[in-house]
Amino acid sequence: MSVDDNISITSDFWLDTEKYDDYIFKYIDKPSTKSVKADEDLKFSVDLIYLSSARKAISNFVSILTNKRIPVYFRENGNPSMAIDGKSVYISTKILKKSDFDVAVGLSLHEGSHILKTDFDMAKVMWASIPTWIWDFADKHKIRRSTIEKFVLWIWNIIEDRYIDNYIFNSAPGYRGYYKALYDTYFNSKFIDDGLKGPLYRYPSLKSYKFRITNITNELTDLDALPGLREIAEIIDLSNIDRLQTTGDRIKLTYKVIEIIFKHLEKEQLKDLDDKKGGDCGKNNVFNPRDLLEDDVEPSKEEEPSKSESEMVVKEIAGLIGKKNVNIEQENKDIVENIGPEESKDLSKAIERQKEFIYGQIEKFTLTPKQKQILDLIEKHGIVLVKVGENLLAGNNVCTSVDCIVVNKMSRELVLSGSDVFPLSSFWKDEHGNIKPNIESEKAVLEGISLGKSLGRKLRIRNEVNPVKSIRKRSGKIYKRRLFAAGMNEEDIFELTSILKYNKASLHITVDASTSMVGKKWYQTLKSCVAICKATSIVSDIHVTVSFRTTQSSSKHSFQSLPYVVMAYDSKKDKFSKIRNLFPYLNPNGNTPEGLAFEAIMKLFENTSPDEEERYFLNLSDGEPYFRFHIEETNMDMNYTGEIAVKHTKEQVDKIRRSGAMIMSYFINNAGDVSLVSEEKNSLSKDFHKMYGKDAKFIDVESISDLAHTMNGLFLKSEEKRS
Amino acid sequence: MNKTSDISEILDEGIKTKPKELIISDLKWKYLIRSVLKAKNILLVGPSRCGKTMTVNAVAKALDRMDKLFTFNIGSTQDARATLIGNTTFKKDSGTVFHPSAFVKAIKTPGAIILLDELTRGHHDAWNILVPVLDTTQRYLRLDEQEDSAVIKVEEGVCFMATANIGSEYTATKVLDKAISFRFATKVEMEPLDKKELKNLLNILFPTVTPSQKTSMGNLCEIADHTRIQVHQDDSQISTIIPTGQVVEMAELVMDGFSLAEIAEMAIYPDYPDEGGAESERLYMKQLVQKYIPSGNIKNPINDPLKNQAPIPIKNTVDF
């Protein structure tokens, strides 16, 4: 089984349904054929929804592994590049492929476990407790103290990491695939394998020891590549690394490893001096610490410190072939002769990646402030994608599915964000900079509240409690008026009283918020919607939820907009003041995805209302389904309109009906345009009839009596159905 | 004084009577035994299938009162009056006849342990009938509303033990009336078992298992324990736990040869809704279960080089 196979098996465990796959990997699985920068690729909020889902999934893994809520964030511009800060895990936004995702999970599991297992307080002051003999060594060989400090920290990191990795590997056997992906990326790449087998890093230097110890877990590691390496492997004893229970234990072991390295570096120095005395040892015949420690010594004034890892590889090779004073050009020539420039470049890149991993640095794929703002909005408001419209036929095109954006929570922050995450807001600023809603909308909401109070009184049918007495029963309480019958050999002299009252109910109001509703239609819709909400708040035992539906055009293709549903109000979670304060800022925008939006709403509606509740589904719309979108698979634009849309919407309405919900659909027309309502041949009202059948209502939605009559009719319908 | 020391001795002895398969602290057990002996009303509160009813049965068995254990499922009672008081019927031959309920018989049995199961699911009518019965100063059951109607006194030593689910996830339950709640002097909270306790329980219930069955059962305990911890967190990803009773049933599936993945598919995932994409509870549970299912034959990447002794040839050997 190939490595890739293993990775896919691992991811597919929880992505085994198409649904999950589409939720997350539709975005992630896009082949990264071009070198993309996060900034370019993530400017669309839909993509950020996918990214948010991936982050959430990674966050779950960390939480499950550690049994703690360790937050996982995307790295932002200006953040430190570290993957952990002792409390949180930071990840790169480069999750463009499944394999990237697996590595990201592995990395997050690793960093999350550090938070659980590593004593960061001790690690922070580790430099202060470095034994004096280590500093003495540095001074003696004129090595920068900072270099030695880094070296000590590096070795400690390696030991600490192996302890952590062993913990994860053994405590979460199911996550081994992610870990393998991580190791394959950082430790077992072909270039590292080649480096371990090759001639490099076989000359005792700090860097050689770093490379060899870092890759000591690689199957191709050669314990004879450096003096003392086998001894180091023995004292690290990877098979029993779990014996090092505390960070203190791991630090103590670090010093033992350093002691062995220094011992062999000193030996090598003496050996080298002897060699040089006997042969060609340079112009002055004086030991140059560079011979042993490469570029870790303090640079002389004439010599610039080395800058890149690839340059270091070049120098490494130069050292090996005994041409220490050659210039870079000459060194490059030597590399070509020995391992080739491409291979050295690849190896240096692989080493650079390892360095990032060891130092806990994350890749430089970050969020811009704008993207961060959008991502925060997505996560705070539970914005997810729900797959709808599966196998929808439109002419010769078949749509496999469409993602419907569902906003689970609407807040002031979201409404006033001005972002394309929320396409339904409209507001202006007064001379003092105060944000104000549309005056007409505000007026409609206030009128709706007033109308609702009156409507509530008329809907009190639901508050009625009716005791029903049944007589002539064979058991129960003696019915005095039938007592005489006892003397006539009759046994049914008892009475039973049962109380009949309305069950708890759940009412979902869904409002068409497309551009066609703009103007008067919108104000009367807002008014009646608010009125119904207010009225039901007076009536007992009704759970009301309100959603607005439209489309959001935020995509790379000109027509690739997506259905959009915002759950604006939930009487179980929100106060009524939310309607008064936020609904005035709502403004119609976009198209009418009707049936597609209903599909998404139905999934939410089922979740929010328990089985024992009676369910009502109330639609307010002007009856014109229209939506145009792009099918990526066929690269075609598709029209969701006319017969196709009407048929699909009808199917969804039927499904809602079959699920046990009572439906009512108010047709919204321009106020006063009675002809539109009455004219039978009018295509709008005809389509409306087709979609909602007998549940279509052509009334003046601003009229209390009409609303009360139809609403009460709806409530009574459930009673009839029950009886 | 003597009485006190007698109780104390009985309680010390009572701890030894705690059945092995009942994982409950010695303190709670001692408290329960003491409450039953003193005929206190006891309310056992906890999530569904955490062992409340089992505890009542264990107490009755430990005190050798199984023949005096009467169980009434208040939650499934349709007609509270008929269940708790009885029915009046009229026969043309014998006239009006009152048929007392089994509950009447129970309260007339000295030393009876009466289990009022699923009390929070009961109808208000049932609660109202129970109020005087449970009241320590009244302890009677009136057969009819009329003043001169017969009254049945609760016999000496009768102990009422009730079970209740409290929490928003139990949608068919009602908030327990304070008047009822206050009449239970002894309240014992039954927590779901932690992983150690679950493992102990499974060890007792399934003493002979193969190593792989033991591993699977251990993993089930770990998964259940994670849900127990997770559900109490402020930003919990899941809304319900895997209760003890379900873990035992899943362990039986292990014994019957089901794999952990199969068990999860049949007995875990259906309890967690799958709506909400990456936010869904089911996705979280899938990720949780995955932790315990080894992914293929993946070798430990932390390879110990000392166990890999084969000489490795050096490529492009350079003459040192």
CSV table of N, CA, C and O in Angstrom, one decimal, chain B residues 151-192:
chain,number,residue,atom,x,y,z
B,151,VAL,N,-59.0,6.3,54.0
B,151,VAL,CA,-57.6,6.7,54.0
B,151,VAL,C,-56.7,5.5,54.3
B,151,VAL,O,-57.0,4.8,55.2
B,152,ILE,N,-55.7,5.3,53.4
B,152,ILE,CA,-54.8,4.2,53.6
B,152,ILE,C,-53.5,4.8,54.2
B,152,ILE,O,-52.9,5.7,53.6
B,153,LYS,N,-53.1,4.3,55.4
B,153,LYS,CA,-51.9,4.8,56.0
B,153,LYS,C,-50.7,4.0,55.4
B,153,LYS,O,-50.8,2.8,55.1
B,154,VAL,N,-49.6,4.8,55.2
B,154,VAL,CA,-48.4,4.1,54.7
B,154,VAL,C,-47.8,3.4,55.9
B,154,VAL,O,-47.6,4.0,57.0
B,155,GLU,N,-47.5,2.1,55.7
B,155,GLU,CA,-47.0,1.3,56.8
B,155,GLU,C,-45.6,1.7,57.3
B,155,GLU,O,-44.9,2.3,56.5
B,156,GLU,N,-45.3,1.2,58.5
B,156,GLU,CA,-44.0,1.5,59.0
B,156,GLU,C,-42.9,0.9,58.1
B,156,GLU,O,-43.1,-0.2,57.6
B,157,GLY,N,-41.8,1.6,58.0
B,157,GLY,CA,-40.6,1.1,57.3
B,157,GLY,C,-40.8,1.1,55.8
B,157,GLY,O,-39.9,0.7,55.1
B,158,VAL,N,-41.9,1.7,55.3
B,158,VAL,CA,-42.0,1.7,53.8
B,158,VAL,C,-41.1,2.9,53.3
B,158,VAL,O,-41.1,4.0,53.8
B,159,CYS,N,-40.3,2.5,52.3
B,159,CYS,CA,-39.4,3.5,51.7
B,159,CYS,C,-39.7,3.8,50.3
B,159,CYS,O,-39.9,2.8,49.5
B,160,PHE,N,-39.8,5.0,49.9
B,160,PHE,CA,-40.0,5.4,48.5
B,160,PHE,C,-38.7,5.8,47.8
B,160,PHE,O,-38.0,6.6,48.3
B,161,MET,N,-38.4,5.1,46.7
B,161,MET,CA,-37.2,5.5,46.0
B,161,MET,C,-37.7,5.9,44.6
B,161,MET,O,-38.4,5.1,43.9
B,162,ALA,N,-37.3,7.1,44.2
B,162,ALA,CA,-37.8,7.6,42.9
B,162,ALA,C,-36.6,7.8,42.0
B,162,ALA,O,-35.5,8.1,42.5
B,163,THR,N,-36.8,7.6,40.7
B,163,THR,CA,-35.7,8.0,39.7
B,163,THR,C,-36.1,9.1,38.8
B,163,THR,O,-37.3,9.2,38.5
B,164,ALA,N,-35.2,10.0,38.5
B,164,ALA,CA,-35.5,11.2,37.7
B,164,ALA,C,-34.4,11.5,36.7
B,164,ALA,O,-33.2,11.4,37.1
B,165,ASN,N,-34.8,11.9,35.5
B,165,ASN,CA,-33.9,12.5,34.6
B,165,ASN,C,-34.0,14.0,34.7
B,165,ASN,O,-35.1,14.5,34.6
B,166,ILE,N,-32.9,14.7,34.9
B,166,ILE,CA,-33.0,16.2,34.9
B,166,ILE,C,-32.1,16.8,33.8
B,166,ILE,O,-30.9,16.4,33.8
B,167,GLY,N,-32.6,17.6,33.0
B,167,GLY,CA,-31.8,18.2,31.9
B,167,GLY,C,-32.5,18.5,30.7
B,167,GLY,O,-33.6,17.8,30.4
B,168,SER,N,-32.1,19.4,29.9
B,168,SER,CA,-32.8,19.9,28.8
B,168,SER,C,-32.9,18.8,27.7
B,168,SER,O,-33.8,18.9,26.8
B,169,GLU,N,-32.0,17.9,27.7
B,169,GLU,CA,-32.1,16.9,26.6
B,169,GLU,C,-33.2,15.9,26.7
B,169,GLU,O,-33.6,15.2,25.8
B,170,TYR,N,-33.7,15.8,28.0
B,170,TYR,CA,-34.9,14.9,28.2
B,170,TYR,C,-36.2,15.7,27.9
B,170,TYR,O,-36.8,16.2,28.8
B,171,THR,N,-36.5,15.7,26.7
B,171,THR,CA,-37.6,16.6,26.2
B,171,THR,C,-39.0,16.2,26.7
B,171,THR,O,-39.9,17.0,26.8
B,172,ALA,N,-39.1,14.9,27.1
B,172,ALA,CA,-40.5,14.4,27.5
B,172,ALA,C,-40.6,14.5,29.0
B,172,ALA,O,-41.6,14.2,29.6
B,173,THR,N,-39.6,15.1,29.7
B,173,THR,CA,-39.7,15.2,31.2
B,173,THR,C,-40.2,16.5,31.5
B,173,THR,O,-40.3,17.5,30.7
B,174,LYS,N,-40.7,16.7,32.8
B,174,LYS,CA,-41.2,17.9,33.3
B,174,LYS,C,-40.3,18.4,34.4
B,174,LYS,O,-39.6,17.5,35.1
B,175,VAL,N,-40.3,19.7,34.7
B,175,VAL,CA,-39.5,20.2,35.8
B,175,VAL,C,-40.2,19.7,37.1
B,175,VAL,O,-41.5,19.9,37.2
B,176,LEU,N,-39.5,19.0,37.9
B,176,LEU,CA,-40.1,18.4,39.1
B,176,LEU,C,-40.7,19.4,40.0
B,176,LEU,O,-40.0,20.4,40.4
B,177,ASP,N,-42.0,19.3,40.3
B,177,ASP,CA,-42.6,20.2,41.3
B,177,ASP,C,-41.8,20.3,42.6
B,177,ASP,O,-41.4,19.2,43.1
B,178,LYS,N,-41.6,21.5,43.0
B,178,LYS,CA,-40.9,21.7,44.3
B,178,LYS,C,-41.5,20.9,45.4
B,178,LYS,O,-40.8,20.4,46.3
B,179,ALA,N,-42.8,20.9,45.5
B,179,ALA,CA,-43.5,20.2,46.6
B,179,ALA,C,-43.1,18.8,46.6
B,179,ALA,O,-43.0,18.2,47.7
B,180,ILE,N,-43.0,18.2,45.4
B,180,ILE,CA,-42.6,16.8,45.4
B,180,ILE,C,-41.1,16.7,45.7
B,180,ILE,O,-40.7,15.8,46.5
B,181,SER,N,-40.3,17.5,45.1
B,181,SER,CA,-38.8,17.5,45.2
B,181,SER,C,-38.5,17.6,46.7
B,181,SER,O,-37.6,16.8,47.2
B,182,PHE,N,-39.1,18.5,47.4
B,182,PHE,CA,-38.8,18.7,48.8
B,182,PHE,C,-39.1,17.5,49.7
B,182,PHE,O,-38.6,17.4,50.8
B,183,ARG,N,-40.0,16.7,49.2
B,183,ARG,CA,-40.4,15.5,50.0
B,183,ARG,C,-39.5,14.4,49.9
B,183,ARG,O,-39.6,13.3,50.6
B,184,PHE,N,-38.4,14.6,49.1
B,184,PHE,CA,-37.3,13.6,49.1
B,184,PHE,C,-36.2,14.1,49.9
B,184,PHE,O,-35.4,14.9,49.4
B,185,ALA,N,-36.1,13.6,51.1
B,185,ALA,CA,-35.0,14.1,52.0
B,185,ALA,C,-33.7,13.7,51.5
B,185,ALA,O,-32.7,14.4,51.6
B,186,THR,N,-33.6,12.5,50.9
B,186,THR,CA,-32.3,12.0,50.4
B,186,THR,C,-32.3,12.1,48.9
B,186,THR,O,-33.1,11.5,48.2
B,187,LYS,N,-31.3,12.8,48.4
B,187,LYS,CA,-31.1,12.9,47.0
B,187,LYS,C,-29.7,12.4,46.6
B,187,LYS,O,-28.8,12.8,47.2
B,188,VAL,N,-29.7,11.4,45.7
B,188,VAL,CA,-28.4,10.9,45.4
B,188,VAL,C,-28.2,11.1,43.9
B,188,VAL,O,-29.0,10.7,43.0
B,189,GLU,N,-27.1,11.7,43.6
B,189,GLU,CA,-26.8,12.0,42.2
B,189,GLU,C,-26.1,10.9,41.6
B,189,GLU,O,-25.0,10.4,42.1
B,190,MET,N,-26.6,10.3,40.5
B,190,MET,CA,-26.0,9.2,39.9
B,190,MET,C,-25.2,9.7,38.6
B,190,MET,O,-25.8,10.0,37.6
B,191,GLU,N,-23.9,9.7,38.8
B,191,GLU,CA,-23.1,10.2,37.6
B,191,GLU,C,-22.8,9.1,36.7
B,191,GLU,O,-22.7,7.9,37.1
B,192,PRO,N,-22.7,9.4,35.4
B,192,PRO,CA,-22.2,8.4,34.5
B,192,PRO,C,-20.8,7.9,34.9
B,192,PRO,O,-20.0,8.7,35.5
